[in-house]
Amino acid sequence: MNSERTLVIVKPDGVQRRLIGEILTRIERKGYVISSMKTMKIEKALAEKHYHEHENQPFYDDLISYITSGRVVVAVVTGEGCINGLRYLMGNTDPIKAPPGTIRGDFATNVTKNLIHGSDTLENAEREIALFFREEDLDI
Ligand code: DAT
Ligand code: MG
């Protein structure tokens, strides 16, 4: 099985609640590698590109104002099957439906403040990684 890469964002409430370590520990414990990482505040234009597929959704404005509301951690995570594997670690988008043992199931109650982003497909992973990182900075 080929190694994959995916984009992870610890969202603003994850940073504010001091859950960066907890979340990254779970990703590493699973066996994935955090191969590039930075903290930043996402500007509105970048948030809109990242979430463009949701632009017609009723929750879009809340989503953009939330993801731009504070510092985040952005990371490229690599490993065998890590795109879907990370989605399992995250749990359902709505934390109420995310079982205990998942990041959202253990630490979140609110669908907007659901702590973590992980790419959902290979295409989106590559698209999102290119929004946040320069390829030459990943090639280490
Ligand atoms: P995910 O983050 O699990 O990939 P998504 O891509 O469908 O979920 O949606 C992106 C984000 O938008 C999600 O993390 C939180 C917000 N969101 C999704 N569905 C929502 C809803 N029904 N009400 C409010 N916010 C929602
Ligand atoms: Mg998504």
Coordinates of C-alpha atoms and ligand atoms in Angstrom, one line a residue:
M1 CA 0.0 0.0 0.0
N2 CA 1.4 3.4 -1.0
S3 CA 2.0 6.1 1.6
E4 CA -0.5 8.9 1.4
R5 CA -0.5 12.5 2.6
T6 CA -3.3 14.5 4.0
L7 CA -3.9 18.0 5.5
V8 CA -4.8 18.4 9.1
I9 CA -5.9 21.6 10.8
V10 CA -6.2 21.8 14.6
K11 CA -9.0 24.4 14.6
P12 CA -9.1 27.6 16.8
D13 CA -10.9 26.0 19.7
G14 CA -8.4 23.1 19.7
V15 CA -5.5 25.7 20.1
Q16 CA -7.4 27.8 22.7
R17 CA -8.3 24.7 24.8
R18 CA -4.7 23.5 24.8
L19 CA -5.6 20.3 22.9
I20 CA -2.8 20.5 20.3
G21 CA -0.7 18.0 22.1
E22 CA -3.6 15.6 22.7
I23 CA -4.7 15.7 19.1
L24 CA -1.2 15.3 17.6
T25 CA -0.4 12.5 20.1
R26 CA -3.3 10.5 18.8
I27 CA -2.2 11.0 15.2
E28 CA 1.3 9.9 16.0
R29 CA 0.2 7.0 18.2
K30 CA -1.8 5.7 15.3
G31 CA 1.4 5.5 13.4
Y32 CA 1.2 8.5 11.1
V33 CA 4.0 11.0 10.6
I34 CA 3.7 14.7 11.1
S35 CA 5.9 15.7 8.2
S36 CA 5.4 19.4 8.1
M37 CA 3.7 21.7 10.6
K38 CA 3.1 25.4 11.4
T39 CA 0.8 27.6 13.4
M40 CA -0.9 30.5 11.7
K41 CA -4.1 32.7 11.6
I42 CA -6.0 31.8 8.4
E43 CA -7.0 34.9 6.4
K44 CA -10.6 35.1 5.0
A45 CA -9.5 34.6 1.4
L46 CA -7.6 31.4 2.2
A47 CA -10.5 30.1 4.3
E48 CA -12.8 30.7 1.4
K49 CA -10.6 28.8 -1.0
H50 CA -10.1 25.9 1.5
Y51 CA -13.9 25.6 2.1
H52 CA -15.1 26.6 -1.4
E53 CA -17.1 23.4 -1.8
H54 CA -19.4 24.5 1.1
E55 CA -20.0 28.1 -0.2
N56 CA -23.7 27.5 -0.8
Q57 CA -24.3 25.8 2.6
P58 CA -26.3 27.7 5.3
F59 CA -23.5 27.2 7.8
Y60 CA -20.8 28.7 5.4
D61 CA -20.6 32.1 7.0
D62 CA -20.3 30.7 10.5
L63 CA -17.7 28.2 9.2
I64 CA -15.5 31.0 7.7
S65 CA -15.8 33.3 10.7
Y66 CA -14.9 30.4 13.0
I67 CA -11.9 29.1 11.1
T68 CA -10.5 32.7 10.9
S69 CA -11.2 33.5 14.5
G70 CA -7.9 32.5 16.1
R71 CA -4.6 30.6 15.6
V72 CA -4.6 27.2 14.1
V73 CA -2.1 24.4 13.6
V74 CA -1.7 23.2 10.0
A75 CA 0.1 20.0 9.3
V76 CA 0.9 17.6 6.5
V77 CA 0.4 14.1 7.9
T78 CA 1.7 11.1 6.0
G79 CA 1.3 7.3 6.3
E80 CA -0.4 4.3 4.8
G81 CA -4.1 5.0 4.2
C82 CA -3.9 8.2 6.3
I83 CA -6.6 10.1 4.5
N84 CA -9.4 7.7 5.6
G85 CA -7.5 6.6 8.7
L86 CA -7.5 10.2 10.0
R87 CA -11.2 10.6 9.2
Y88 CA -11.8 7.6 11.6
L89 CA -9.6 9.1 14.3
M90 CA -11.5 12.4 13.9
G91 CA -15.0 10.9 14.1
N92 CA -18.3 12.2 12.6
T93 CA -18.5 15.9 11.6
D94 CA -21.2 16.3 14.2
P95 CA -19.5 15.5 17.6
I96 CA -22.8 14.3 19.0
K97 CA -22.6 11.4 16.4
A98 CA -18.9 10.8 16.9
P99 CA -18.3 7.8 19.2
P100 CA -16.1 8.0 22.3
G101 CA -12.5 7.1 21.4
T102 CA -12.6 9.6 18.5
I103 CA -11.2 13.1 18.8
R104 CA -14.5 14.8 18.2
G105 CA -16.4 12.2 20.3
D106 CA -14.1 12.7 23.2
F107 CA -13.5 16.4 23.2
A108 CA -16.3 18.3 21.3
T109 CA -20.0 18.9 21.5
N110 CA -20.6 21.5 18.7
V111 CA -20.6 20.9 15.0
T112 CA -19.0 24.2 14.2
K113 CA -16.3 23.9 17.0
N114 CA -15.4 20.4 16.1
L115 CA -11.7 20.8 16.7
I116 CA -10.1 19.2 13.7
H117 CA -10.0 19.2 9.9
G118 CA -8.8 16.3 7.8
S119 CA -8.9 16.1 4.0
D120 CA -11.7 13.7 2.8
T121 CA -10.3 12.6 -0.6
L122 CA -6.9 12.3 -2.3
E123 CA -7.9 15.2 -4.6
N124 CA -8.8 17.4 -1.8
A125 CA -5.7 16.5 0.2
E126 CA -3.5 17.6 -2.6
R127 CA -5.5 20.7 -3.3
E128 CA -5.5 21.7 0.4
I129 CA -1.8 20.9 1.0
A130 CA -1.0 23.2 -2.0
L131 CA -3.1 26.0 -0.4
F132 CA -1.0 25.9 2.8
F133 CA 2.5 24.7 1.9
R134 CA 5.0 25.2 -0.8
E135 CA 6.0 21.9 -2.4
E136 CA 9.7 22.7 -2.0
D137 CA 9.2 23.0 1.8
L138 CA 7.6 19.5 2.0
D139 CA 10.3 17.7 0.1
I140 CA 12.6 16.9 3.1
Ligands
DAT1 P1 -15.7 17.6 7.9 O1 -15.0 18.7 8.7 O2 -16.0 16.4 8.8 O3 -14.9 17.2 6.7 P2 -17.5 18.9 6.1 O4 -16.4 19.0 5.1 O5 -18.8 18.3 5.7 O6 -17.1 18.1 7.4 O7 -17.9 20.4 6.7 C1 -16.8 21.3 6.9 C2 -17.1 22.0 8.2 O8 -18.3 22.7 8.1 C3 -17.3 21.0 9.4 O9 -16.1 20.6 10.0 C4 -18.2 21.9 10.3 C5 -19.0 22.7 9.4 N1 -20.3 22.0 9.2 C6 -20.6 20.9 8.4 N2 -21.9 20.6 8.5 C7 -22.4 21.5 9.3 C8 -23.8 21.7 9.7 N3 -24.8 20.9 9.4 N4 -24.0 22.7 10.6 C9 -23.0 23.5 11.0 N5 -21.7 23.4 10.6 C10 -21.5 22.4 9.7
MG2 MG -14.6 18.2 4.9

